[in-house]
Coordinates of C-alpha atoms and ligand atoms in Angstrom, one line a residue:
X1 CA 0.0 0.0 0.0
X2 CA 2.9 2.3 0.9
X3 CA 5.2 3.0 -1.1
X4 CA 8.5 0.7 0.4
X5 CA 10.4 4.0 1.7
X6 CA 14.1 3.4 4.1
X7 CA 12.1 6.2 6.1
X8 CA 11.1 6.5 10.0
X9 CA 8.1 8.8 8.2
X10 CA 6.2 7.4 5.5
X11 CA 4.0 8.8 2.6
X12 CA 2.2 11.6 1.5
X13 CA 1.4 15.1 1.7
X14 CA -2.3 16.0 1.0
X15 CA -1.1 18.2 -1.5
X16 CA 2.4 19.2 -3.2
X17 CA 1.8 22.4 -1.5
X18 CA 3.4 20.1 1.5
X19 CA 7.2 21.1 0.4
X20 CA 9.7 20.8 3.2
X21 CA 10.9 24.2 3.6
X22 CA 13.2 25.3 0.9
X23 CA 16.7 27.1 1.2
X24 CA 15.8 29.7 -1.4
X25 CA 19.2 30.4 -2.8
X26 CA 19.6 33.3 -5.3
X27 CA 21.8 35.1 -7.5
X28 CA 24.7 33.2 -9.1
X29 CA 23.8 30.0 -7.3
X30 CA 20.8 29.9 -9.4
X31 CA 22.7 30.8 -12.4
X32 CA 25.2 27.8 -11.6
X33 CA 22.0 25.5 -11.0
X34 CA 20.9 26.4 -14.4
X35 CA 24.5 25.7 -15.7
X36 CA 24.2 22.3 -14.0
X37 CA 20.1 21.8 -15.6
X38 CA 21.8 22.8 -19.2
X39 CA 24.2 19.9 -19.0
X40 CA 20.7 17.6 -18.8
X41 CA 20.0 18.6 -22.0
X42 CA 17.3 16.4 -23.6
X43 CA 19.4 16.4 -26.6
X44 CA 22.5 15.0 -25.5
X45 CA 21.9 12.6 -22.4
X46 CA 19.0 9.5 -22.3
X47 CA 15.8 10.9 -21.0
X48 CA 14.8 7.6 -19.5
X49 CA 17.5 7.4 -17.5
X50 CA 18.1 11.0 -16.2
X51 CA 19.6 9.7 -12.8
X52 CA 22.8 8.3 -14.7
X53 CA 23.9 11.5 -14.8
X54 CA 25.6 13.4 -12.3
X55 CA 24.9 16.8 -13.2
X56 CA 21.3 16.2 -13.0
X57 CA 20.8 14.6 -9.7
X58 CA 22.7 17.4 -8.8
X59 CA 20.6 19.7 -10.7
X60 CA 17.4 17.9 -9.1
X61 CA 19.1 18.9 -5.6
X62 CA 20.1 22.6 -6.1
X63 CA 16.5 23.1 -7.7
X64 CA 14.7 22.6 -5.3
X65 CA 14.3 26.5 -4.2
X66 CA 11.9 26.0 -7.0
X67 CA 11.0 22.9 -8.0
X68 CA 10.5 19.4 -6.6
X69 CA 12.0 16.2 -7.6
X70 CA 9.2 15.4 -10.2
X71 CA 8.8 19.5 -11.7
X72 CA 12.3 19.3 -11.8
X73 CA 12.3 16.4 -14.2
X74 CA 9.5 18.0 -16.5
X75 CA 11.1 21.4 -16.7
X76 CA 14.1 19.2 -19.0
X77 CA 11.1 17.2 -20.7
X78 CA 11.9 14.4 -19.0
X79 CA 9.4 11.6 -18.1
X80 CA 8.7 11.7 -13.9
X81 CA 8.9 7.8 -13.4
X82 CA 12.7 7.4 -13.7
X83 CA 14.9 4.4 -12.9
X84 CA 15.9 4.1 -8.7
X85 CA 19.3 6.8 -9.6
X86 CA 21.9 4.3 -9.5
X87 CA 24.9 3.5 -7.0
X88 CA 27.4 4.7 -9.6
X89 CA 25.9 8.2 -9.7
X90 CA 25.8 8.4 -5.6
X91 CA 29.6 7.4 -5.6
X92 CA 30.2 9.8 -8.2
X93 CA 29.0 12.4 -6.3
X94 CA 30.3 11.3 -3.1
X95 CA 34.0 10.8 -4.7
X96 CA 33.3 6.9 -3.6
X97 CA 32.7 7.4 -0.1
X98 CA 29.4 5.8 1.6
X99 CA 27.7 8.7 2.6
X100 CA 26.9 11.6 1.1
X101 CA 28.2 15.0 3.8
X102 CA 27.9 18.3 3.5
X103 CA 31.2 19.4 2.4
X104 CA 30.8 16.1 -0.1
X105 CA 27.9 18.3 -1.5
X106 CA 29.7 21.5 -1.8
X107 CA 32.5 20.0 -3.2
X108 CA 30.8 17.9 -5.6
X109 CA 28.7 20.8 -6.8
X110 CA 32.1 22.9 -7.6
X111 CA 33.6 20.2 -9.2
X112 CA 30.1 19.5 -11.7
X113 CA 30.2 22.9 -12.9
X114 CA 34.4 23.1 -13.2
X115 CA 33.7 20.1 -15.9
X116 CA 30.3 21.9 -17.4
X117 CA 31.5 23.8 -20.5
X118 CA 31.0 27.4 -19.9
X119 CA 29.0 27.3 -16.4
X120 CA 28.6 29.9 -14.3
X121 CA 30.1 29.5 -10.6
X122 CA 28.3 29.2 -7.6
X123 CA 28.6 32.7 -5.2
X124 CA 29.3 31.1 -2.2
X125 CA 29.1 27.8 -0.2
X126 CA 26.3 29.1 2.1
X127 CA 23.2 28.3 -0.6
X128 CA 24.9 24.9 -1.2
X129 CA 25.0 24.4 2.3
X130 CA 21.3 25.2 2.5
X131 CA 20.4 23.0 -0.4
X132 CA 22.2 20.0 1.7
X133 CA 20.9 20.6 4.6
X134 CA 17.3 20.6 3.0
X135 CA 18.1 17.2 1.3
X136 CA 19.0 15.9 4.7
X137 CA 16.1 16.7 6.5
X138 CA 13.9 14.8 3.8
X139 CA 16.4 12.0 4.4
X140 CA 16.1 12.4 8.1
X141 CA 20.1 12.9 8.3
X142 CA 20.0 16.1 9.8
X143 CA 23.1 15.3 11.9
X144 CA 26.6 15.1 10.4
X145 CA 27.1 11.4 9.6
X146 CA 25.9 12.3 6.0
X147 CA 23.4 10.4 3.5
X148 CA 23.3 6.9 3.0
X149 CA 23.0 5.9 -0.7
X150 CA 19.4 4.4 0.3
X151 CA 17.6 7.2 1.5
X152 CA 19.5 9.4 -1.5
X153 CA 17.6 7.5 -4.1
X154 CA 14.4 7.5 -1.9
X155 CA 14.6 11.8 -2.0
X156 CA 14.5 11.3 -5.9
X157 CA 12.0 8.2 -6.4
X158 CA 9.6 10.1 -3.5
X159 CA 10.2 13.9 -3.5
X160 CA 6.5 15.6 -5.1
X161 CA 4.7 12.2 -4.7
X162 CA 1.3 13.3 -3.0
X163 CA 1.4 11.6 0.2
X164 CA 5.3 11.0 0.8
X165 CA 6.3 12.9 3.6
X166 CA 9.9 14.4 4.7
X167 CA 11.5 13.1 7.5
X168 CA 11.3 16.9 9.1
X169 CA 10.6 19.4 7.4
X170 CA 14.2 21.5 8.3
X171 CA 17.0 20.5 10.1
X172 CA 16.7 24.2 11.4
X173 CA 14.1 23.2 14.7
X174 CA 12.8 26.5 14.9
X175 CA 11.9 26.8 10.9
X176 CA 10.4 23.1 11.1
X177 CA 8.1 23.3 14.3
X178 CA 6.3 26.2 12.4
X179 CA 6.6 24.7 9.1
X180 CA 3.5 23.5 7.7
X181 CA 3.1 20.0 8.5
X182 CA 2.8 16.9 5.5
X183 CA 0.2 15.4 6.2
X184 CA 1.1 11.6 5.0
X185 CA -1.3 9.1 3.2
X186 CA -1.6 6.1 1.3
X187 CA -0.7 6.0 -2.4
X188 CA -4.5 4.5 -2.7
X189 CA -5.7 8.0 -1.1
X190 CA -6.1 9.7 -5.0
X191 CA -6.9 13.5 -3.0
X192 CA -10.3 11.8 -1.2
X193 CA -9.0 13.2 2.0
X194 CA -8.7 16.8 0.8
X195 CA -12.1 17.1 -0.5
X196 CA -13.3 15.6 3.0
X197 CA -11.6 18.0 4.3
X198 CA -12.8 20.7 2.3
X199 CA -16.5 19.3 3.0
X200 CA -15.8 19.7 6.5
X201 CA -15.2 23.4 6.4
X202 CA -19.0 24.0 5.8
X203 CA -19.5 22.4 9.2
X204 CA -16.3 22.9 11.3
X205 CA -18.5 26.0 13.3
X206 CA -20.4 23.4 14.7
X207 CA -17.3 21.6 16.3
X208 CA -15.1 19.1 14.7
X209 CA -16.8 15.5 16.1
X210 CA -20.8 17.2 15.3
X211 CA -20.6 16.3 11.8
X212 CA -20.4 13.5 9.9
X213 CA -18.1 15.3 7.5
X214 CA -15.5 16.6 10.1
X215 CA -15.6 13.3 12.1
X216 CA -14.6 11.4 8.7
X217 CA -12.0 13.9 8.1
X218 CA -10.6 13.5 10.9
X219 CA -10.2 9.6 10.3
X220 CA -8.6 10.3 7.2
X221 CA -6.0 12.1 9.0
X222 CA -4.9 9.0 10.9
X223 CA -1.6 8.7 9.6
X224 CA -1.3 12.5 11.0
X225 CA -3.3 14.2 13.9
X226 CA -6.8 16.1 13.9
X227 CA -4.7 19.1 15.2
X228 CA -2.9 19.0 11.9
X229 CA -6.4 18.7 10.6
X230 CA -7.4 21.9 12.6
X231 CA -4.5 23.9 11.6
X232 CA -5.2 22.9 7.9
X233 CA -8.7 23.7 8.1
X234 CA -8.6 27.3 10.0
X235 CA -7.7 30.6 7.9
X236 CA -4.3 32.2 8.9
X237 CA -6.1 35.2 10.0
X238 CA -7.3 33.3 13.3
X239 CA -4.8 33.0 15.6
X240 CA -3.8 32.3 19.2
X241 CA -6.7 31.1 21.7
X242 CA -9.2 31.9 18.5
X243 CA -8.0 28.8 17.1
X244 CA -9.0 25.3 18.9
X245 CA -7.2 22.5 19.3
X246 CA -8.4 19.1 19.9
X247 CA -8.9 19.6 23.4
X248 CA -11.1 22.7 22.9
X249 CA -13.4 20.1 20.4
X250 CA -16.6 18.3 22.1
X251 CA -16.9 14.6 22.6
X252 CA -18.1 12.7 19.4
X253 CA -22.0 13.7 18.8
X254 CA -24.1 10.6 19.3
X255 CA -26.2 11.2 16.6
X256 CA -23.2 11.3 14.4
X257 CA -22.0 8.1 15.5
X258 CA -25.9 6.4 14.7
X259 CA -25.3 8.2 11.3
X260 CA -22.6 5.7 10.7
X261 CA -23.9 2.9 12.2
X262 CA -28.0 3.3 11.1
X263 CA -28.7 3.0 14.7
X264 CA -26.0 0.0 15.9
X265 CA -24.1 0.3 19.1
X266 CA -20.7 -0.9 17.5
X267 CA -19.6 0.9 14.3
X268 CA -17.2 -1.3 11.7
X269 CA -15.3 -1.2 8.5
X270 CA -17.9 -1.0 6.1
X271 CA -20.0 1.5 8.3
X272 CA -16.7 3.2 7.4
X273 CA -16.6 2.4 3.9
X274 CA -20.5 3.6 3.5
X275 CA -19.7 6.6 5.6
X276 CA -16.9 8.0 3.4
X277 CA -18.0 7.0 -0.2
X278 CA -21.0 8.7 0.7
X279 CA -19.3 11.7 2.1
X280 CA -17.6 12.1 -1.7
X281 CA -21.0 11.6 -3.7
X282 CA -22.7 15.1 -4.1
X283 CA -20.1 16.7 -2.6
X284 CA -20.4 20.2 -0.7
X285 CA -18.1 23.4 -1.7
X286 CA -17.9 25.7 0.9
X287 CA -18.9 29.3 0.3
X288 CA -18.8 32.4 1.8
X289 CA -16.3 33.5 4.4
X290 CA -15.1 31.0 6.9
X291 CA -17.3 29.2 9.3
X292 CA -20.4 30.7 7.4
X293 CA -21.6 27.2 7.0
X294 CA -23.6 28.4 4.0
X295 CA -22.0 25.6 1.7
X296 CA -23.8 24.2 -1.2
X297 CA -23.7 20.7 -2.5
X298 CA -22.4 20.7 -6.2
X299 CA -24.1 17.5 -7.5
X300 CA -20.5 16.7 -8.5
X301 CA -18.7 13.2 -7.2
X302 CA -14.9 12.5 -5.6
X303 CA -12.4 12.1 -6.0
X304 CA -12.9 8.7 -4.6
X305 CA -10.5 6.6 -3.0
X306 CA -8.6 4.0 -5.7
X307 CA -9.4 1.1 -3.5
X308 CA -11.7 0.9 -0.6
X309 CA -7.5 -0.6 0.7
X310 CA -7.3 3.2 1.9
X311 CA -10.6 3.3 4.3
X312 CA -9.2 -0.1 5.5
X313 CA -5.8 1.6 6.6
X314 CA -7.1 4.5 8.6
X315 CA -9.8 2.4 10.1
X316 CA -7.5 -0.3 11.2
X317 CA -5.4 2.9 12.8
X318 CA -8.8 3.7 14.6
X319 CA -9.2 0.2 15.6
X320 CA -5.8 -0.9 16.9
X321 CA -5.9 2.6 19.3
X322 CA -9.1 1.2 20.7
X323 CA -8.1 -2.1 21.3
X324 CA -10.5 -3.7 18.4
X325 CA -7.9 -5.3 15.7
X326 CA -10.3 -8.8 15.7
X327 CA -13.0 -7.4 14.6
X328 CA -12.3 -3.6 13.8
X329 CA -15.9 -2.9 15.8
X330 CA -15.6 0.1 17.4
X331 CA -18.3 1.0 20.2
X332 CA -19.5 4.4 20.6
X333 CA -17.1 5.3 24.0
X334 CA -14.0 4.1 22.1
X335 CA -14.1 6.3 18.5
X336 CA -15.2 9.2 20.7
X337 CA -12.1 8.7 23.3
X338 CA -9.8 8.0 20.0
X339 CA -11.4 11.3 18.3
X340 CA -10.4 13.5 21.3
X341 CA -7.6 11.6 22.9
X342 CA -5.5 10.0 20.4
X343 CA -3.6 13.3 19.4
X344 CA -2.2 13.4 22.9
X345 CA -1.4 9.7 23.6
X346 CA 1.4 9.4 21.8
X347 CA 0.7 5.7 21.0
X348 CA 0.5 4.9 17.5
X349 CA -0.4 0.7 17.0
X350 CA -1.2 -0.5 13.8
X351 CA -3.3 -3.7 13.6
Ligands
NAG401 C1 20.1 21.6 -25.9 O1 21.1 21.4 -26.8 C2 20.8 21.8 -28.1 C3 21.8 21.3 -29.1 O2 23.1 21.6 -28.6 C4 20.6 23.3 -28.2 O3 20.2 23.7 -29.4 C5 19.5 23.6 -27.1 O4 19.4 25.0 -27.0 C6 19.8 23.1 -25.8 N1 18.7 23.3 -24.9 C7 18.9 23.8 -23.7 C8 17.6 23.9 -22.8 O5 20.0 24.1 -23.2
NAG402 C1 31.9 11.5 -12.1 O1 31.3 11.7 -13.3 C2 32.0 12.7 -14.1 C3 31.1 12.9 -15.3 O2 29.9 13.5 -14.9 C4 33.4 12.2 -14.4 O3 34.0 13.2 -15.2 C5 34.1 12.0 -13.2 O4 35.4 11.4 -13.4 C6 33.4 11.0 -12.2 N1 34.0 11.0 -11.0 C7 34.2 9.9 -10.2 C8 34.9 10.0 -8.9 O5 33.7 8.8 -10.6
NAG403 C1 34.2 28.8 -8.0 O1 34.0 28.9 -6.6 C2 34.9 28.0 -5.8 C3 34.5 28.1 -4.3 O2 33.8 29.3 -4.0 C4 36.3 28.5 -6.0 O3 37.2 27.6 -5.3 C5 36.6 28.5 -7.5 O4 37.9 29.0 -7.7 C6 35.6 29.3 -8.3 N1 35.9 29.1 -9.7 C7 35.8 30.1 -10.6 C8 36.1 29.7 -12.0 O5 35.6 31.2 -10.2
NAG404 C1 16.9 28.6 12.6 O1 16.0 29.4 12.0 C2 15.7 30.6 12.7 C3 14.6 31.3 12.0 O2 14.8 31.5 10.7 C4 17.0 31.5 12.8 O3 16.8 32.7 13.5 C5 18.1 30.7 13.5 O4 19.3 31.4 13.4 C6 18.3 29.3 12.8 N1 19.2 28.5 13.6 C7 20.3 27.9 13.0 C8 21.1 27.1 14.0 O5 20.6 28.1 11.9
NAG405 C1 -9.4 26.4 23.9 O1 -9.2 26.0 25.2 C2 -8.3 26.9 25.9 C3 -8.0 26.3 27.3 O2 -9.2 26.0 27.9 C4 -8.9 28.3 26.0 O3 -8.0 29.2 26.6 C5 -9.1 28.8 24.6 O4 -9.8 30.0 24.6 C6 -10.0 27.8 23.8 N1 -10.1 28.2 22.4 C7 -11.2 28.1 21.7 C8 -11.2 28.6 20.3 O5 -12.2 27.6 22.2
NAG406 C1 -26.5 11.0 7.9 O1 -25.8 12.2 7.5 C2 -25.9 12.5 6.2 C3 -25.0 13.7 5.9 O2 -25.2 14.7 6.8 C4 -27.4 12.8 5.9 O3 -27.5 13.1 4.5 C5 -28.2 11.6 6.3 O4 -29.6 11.9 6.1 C6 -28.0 11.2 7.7 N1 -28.6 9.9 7.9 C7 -29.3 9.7 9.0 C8 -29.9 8.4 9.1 O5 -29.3 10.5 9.9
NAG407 C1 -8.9 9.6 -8.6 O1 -8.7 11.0 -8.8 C2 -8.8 11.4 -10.2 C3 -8.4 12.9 -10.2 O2 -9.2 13.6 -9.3 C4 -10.2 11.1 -10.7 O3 -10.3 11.5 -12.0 C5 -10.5 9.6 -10.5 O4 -11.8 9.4 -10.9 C6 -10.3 9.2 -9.1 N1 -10.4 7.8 -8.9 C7 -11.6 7.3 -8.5 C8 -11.6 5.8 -8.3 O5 -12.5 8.0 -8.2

């Protein structure tokens, strides 16, 4: 279901709008990453095989002030499923050695452009240094050990898939606790949680377990926490004790919970599965200024899910926090403890 990553944080963002937080070099750097996106010429290297080639995972690294792994690829008209970049190329840049450091980086940047006809120098090592450090907070090698040659290839197979997630988001703690947080999900996902989520604005006044919508939503968002959900819900403009939390949100409305089951004391997968298809057929757009709840339904369907796999995943998330893996019933007291408490418990069982 996931997509094999050598990560401690798996999978996807709800959006690419999830970027880790770029270093945002300028001036001659940028020049010299253009020098280094020239040598990937479409004419003169194998499209197919972009990752053979030095220059360009290097080029795919110093873009990123711009561009993720997959734009990068397009903007040299180069197809965005690419062979896993090969050991060669990782030695190569790494002059042999097994990890990839910092000063590996900077040097292997320098010495790219000295053999790239006609490039233009980087101004400094500070922007390379950025650009390393941002590949090493995907990577989760924040430290200075450097880059395994695993995790390397996983930043170029994973970076801009919807629902792959960075390790941290900067190795800077400060930039990364206010960073927007990825929000990870299943490959099988296919943007269903996002236009939950979007459903639930219509209805998020009401408090976030009083409707079906925003209780869903927030089962989507298993693999992250309904305070992500919160923060990714509320406008900017309301801040400080204006903006709940979790713990601000009341218990799980009863009637909400019978909504799911029809009236049944225990709610179970395909409650779940009935619950969130339905919650994607005629779906509501919000409208009107936030928390208006003067949404309209569009008459329009989905995206759905590409495999009722994906409702399986959260649910079983929901299920092993309440102690229900056998039969992934889930009485009323339980989902409503999960819905409020599980953000705080810091356990995380899987089924
Ligand atoms: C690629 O190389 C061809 C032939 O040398 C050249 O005409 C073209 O301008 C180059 N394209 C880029 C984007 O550098
Ligand atoms: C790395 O590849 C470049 C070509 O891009 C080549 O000139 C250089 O000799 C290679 N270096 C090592 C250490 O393999
Ligand atoms: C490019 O920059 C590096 C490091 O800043 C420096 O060592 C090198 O001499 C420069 N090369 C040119 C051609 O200016
Ligand atoms: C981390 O980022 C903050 C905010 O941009 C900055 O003030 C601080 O100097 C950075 N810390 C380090 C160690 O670079
Ligand atoms: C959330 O709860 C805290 C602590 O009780 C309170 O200070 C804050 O005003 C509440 N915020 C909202 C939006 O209800
Ligand atoms: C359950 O909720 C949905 C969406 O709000 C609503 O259309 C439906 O009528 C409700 N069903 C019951 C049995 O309350
Ligand atoms: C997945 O999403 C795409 C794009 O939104 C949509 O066209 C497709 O129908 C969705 N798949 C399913 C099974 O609904």
């Amino acid at each position: 279901m996931f997509p094999s990553l050598a990560l401690a944080v798996l999978a996807s963002a709800l959006s690419a709008s999830a970027q880790v937080t770029s270093p945002y070099p300028g001036g001659q750097t940028v020049d010299s990453c253009e020098s280094l996106k020239g040598s990937c010429n479409a004419t003169t290297i194998d499209v197919n095989n972009v990752w053979n080639y030095p220059a360009c995972a290097l080029f795919a690294i110093c873009s990123t002030w711009n561009y993720n792994v997959i734009d990068s690829l397009a903007s040299i008209g180069a197809p965005h499923t690419q062979p896993v970049v090969p050991e060669s190329t990782f030695k190569n840049i790494t002059n042999g050695a097994d990890v990839l450091t910092q000063q590996g980086y900077v040097d292997a940047y320098h010495y790219e452009l000295s053999i790239t006809p006609g490039a233009k120098n980087a101004s400094g090592d500070a922007d390379l240094v950025g650009q390393y450090q941002w590949l090493a907070a995907w990577t989760g090698f924040c430290g200075q050990d450097g880059i395994p040659y695993q995790n390397f290839a996983d930043f170029f197979q994973y970076d801009g898939t919807p629902g792959v997630c960075p390790s941290t988001q900067s190795c800077n703690a400060t930039i990364a606790a206010s960073a927007q947080q990825c929000v990870p999900q299943p490959i099988t996902d296919n943007g269903s949680c996002a236009e939950v989520v979007s459903e639930c604005e219509n209805f998020i006044q009401n408090g976030l377990f009083q409707s079906t919508y925003c209780v869903l939503a927030s089962m989507c968002y298993a693999e992250s926490t309904t305070d992500v959900l919160i923060n990714d819900i509320y406008p900017s403009y309301i801040q400080g004790s204006s903006r709940p939390t979790t713990a601000n949100e009341t218990r799980l409305s009863i009637d909400v919970f019978h909504n799911f089951t029809g009236g049944a004391d225990t709610m179970g997968l395909q409650n779940a599965i009935d619950a969130y298809y339905g919650a994607l057929t005629n779906v509501w757009e919000p409208e009107g200024p936030f928390g208006a709840g003067a949404g309209v339904q569009t008459g329009q369907n989905g995206p759905y899910p590409t495999s009722t796999d994906y409702i399986e995943n959260f649910w079983s998330i929901i299920a092993a926090w309440t102690g229900n893996c056998d039969t992934l019933e889930i009485p009323y007291d339980n989902l409503a403890d999960y819905l409020s408490y599980a953000v705080y418990s810091g356990y995380h069982p899987k089924c």
